[in-house]
């Protein structure tokens, strides 16, 4: 499945680092302020989803309607809390095998890109000290359409100067797997096979690929 790969595109949250726990804390705080409880189960629905869409789902869960202006203010408030959490992150939070696998690919001449929905991706990569392990970084600041739209991965391949068929995507979210397939790339799902059904292969984490290139 990983034969003749020239480029590898990585999602951030759930693949390289677990930022979902901080999103959960920040969204939970907002929900509490709005007067309802936000559970871990609810949080699953926000993985890989854009900030604006996440807020819409949260308000739907709480049965709350808000004007566009109010929504903007809520999203900003949540993001400020979230940024406070991720500002304190360091290298110890990189998921097992992620750094090693990135290095392994690069040593084998495979180009690497980030393909994340997060507008905070640059700060997270800097805190983890792995910015330099990516040839191209495509994040929420550079895209106009959210996953499952393939835009983020197509821009990544374009930035690497590679054809989609020569690239592989690593994704933990269903919408991200769909985006990778729609981009015409091979997709490795990170998580549960019963959820990531569209992926060409599913593994528990990047540590499974360390030491076995292709
Ligand atoms: P931000 P990924 C996604 O990251 C998260 O999974 C999702 O929960 C979040 O809403 C989204 O980024 C936007 O993040 O609010 O920081 O811009 O999985 O695409 O790396
Ligand atoms: Mg993700």
PDB file of N, CA, C and O and ligand atoms in Angstrom, residues 11-15 47-48 147 171-173, ligand 2:
ATOM      1  N   UNK A  11      -2.433  14.805   8.836  1.00  0.00           N
ATOM      2  CA  UNK A  11      -3.367  15.577   9.630  1.00  0.00           C
ATOM      3  C   UNK A  11      -2.642  15.858  10.965  1.00  0.00           C
ATOM      4  O   UNK A  11      -1.674  15.156  11.293  1.00  0.00           O
ATOM      5  N   UNK A  12      -3.096  16.842  11.722  1.00  0.00           N
ATOM      6  CA  UNK A  12      -2.389  17.174  12.966  1.00  0.00           C
ATOM      7  C   UNK A  12      -3.061  16.540  14.191  1.00  0.00           C
ATOM      8  O   UNK A  12      -2.532  15.602  14.794  1.00  0.00           O
ATOM      9  N   UNK A  13      -4.257  17.044  14.496  1.00  0.00           N
ATOM     10  CA  UNK A  13      -4.947  16.551  15.694  1.00  0.00           C
ATOM     11  C   UNK A  13      -5.361  15.093  15.515  1.00  0.00           C
ATOM     12  O   UNK A  13      -6.086  14.758  14.591  1.00  0.00           O
ATOM     13  N   UNK A  14      -4.897  14.227  16.388  1.00  0.00           N
ATOM     14  CA  UNK A  14      -5.266  12.815  16.326  1.00  0.00           C
ATOM     15  C   UNK A  14      -4.263  11.968  15.569  1.00  0.00           C
ATOM     16  O   UNK A  14      -4.352  10.743  15.578  1.00  0.00           O
ATOM     17  N   UNK A  15      -3.305  12.615  14.897  1.00  0.00           N
ATOM     18  CA  UNK A  15      -2.296  11.875  14.138  1.00  0.00           C
ATOM     19  C   UNK A  15      -0.906  12.162  14.711  1.00  0.00           C
ATOM     20  O   UNK A  15      -0.117  11.257  14.956  1.00  0.00           O
ATOM     21  N   UNK A  47     -14.209  16.293  16.057  1.00  0.00           N
ATOM     22  CA  UNK A  47     -12.860  15.960  15.579  1.00  0.00           C
ATOM     23  C   UNK A  47     -12.736  16.144  14.063  1.00  0.00           C
ATOM     24  O   UNK A  47     -13.550  15.627  13.309  1.00  0.00           O
ATOM     25  N   UNK A  48     -11.726  16.898  13.668  1.00  0.00           N
ATOM     26  CA  UNK A  48     -11.473  17.122  12.247  1.00  0.00           C
ATOM     27  C   UNK A  48     -12.396  18.155  11.612  1.00  0.00           C
ATOM     28  O   UNK A  48     -12.262  18.495  10.445  1.00  0.00           O
ATOM     29  N   UNK A 147     -12.586  19.861   5.241  1.00  0.00           N
ATOM     30  CA  UNK A 147     -12.710  18.445   4.970  1.00  0.00           C
ATOM     31  C   UNK A 147     -14.182  18.054   5.201  1.00  0.00           C
ATOM     32  O   UNK A 147     -14.783  18.590   6.131  1.00  0.00           O
ATOM     33  N   UNK A 171      -4.737  10.137   8.388  1.00  0.00           N
ATOM     34  CA  UNK A 171      -5.909  10.836   8.951  1.00  0.00           C
ATOM     35  C   UNK A 171      -6.601  10.038  10.036  1.00  0.00           C
ATOM     36  O   UNK A 171      -6.698   8.822   9.940  1.00  0.00           O
ATOM     37  N   UNK A 172      -7.129  10.746  11.050  1.00  0.00           N
ATOM     38  CA  UNK A 172      -7.871  10.048  12.110  1.00  0.00           C
ATOM     39  C   UNK A 172      -9.372  10.282  12.031  1.00  0.00           C
ATOM     40  O   UNK A 172     -10.131   9.614  12.724  1.00  0.00           O
ATOM     41  N   UNK A 173      -9.798  11.257  11.221  1.00  0.00           N
ATOM     42  CA  UNK A 173     -11.226  11.583  11.167  1.00  0.00           C
ATOM     43  C   UNK A 173     -11.868  11.074   9.884  1.00  0.00           C
ATOM     44  O   UNK A 173     -11.227  11.061   8.827  1.00  0.00           O
TER      45      UNK A 173
HETATM   46 MG1  LIG B   2      -7.535  14.973  12.989  1.00  0.00          MG
END
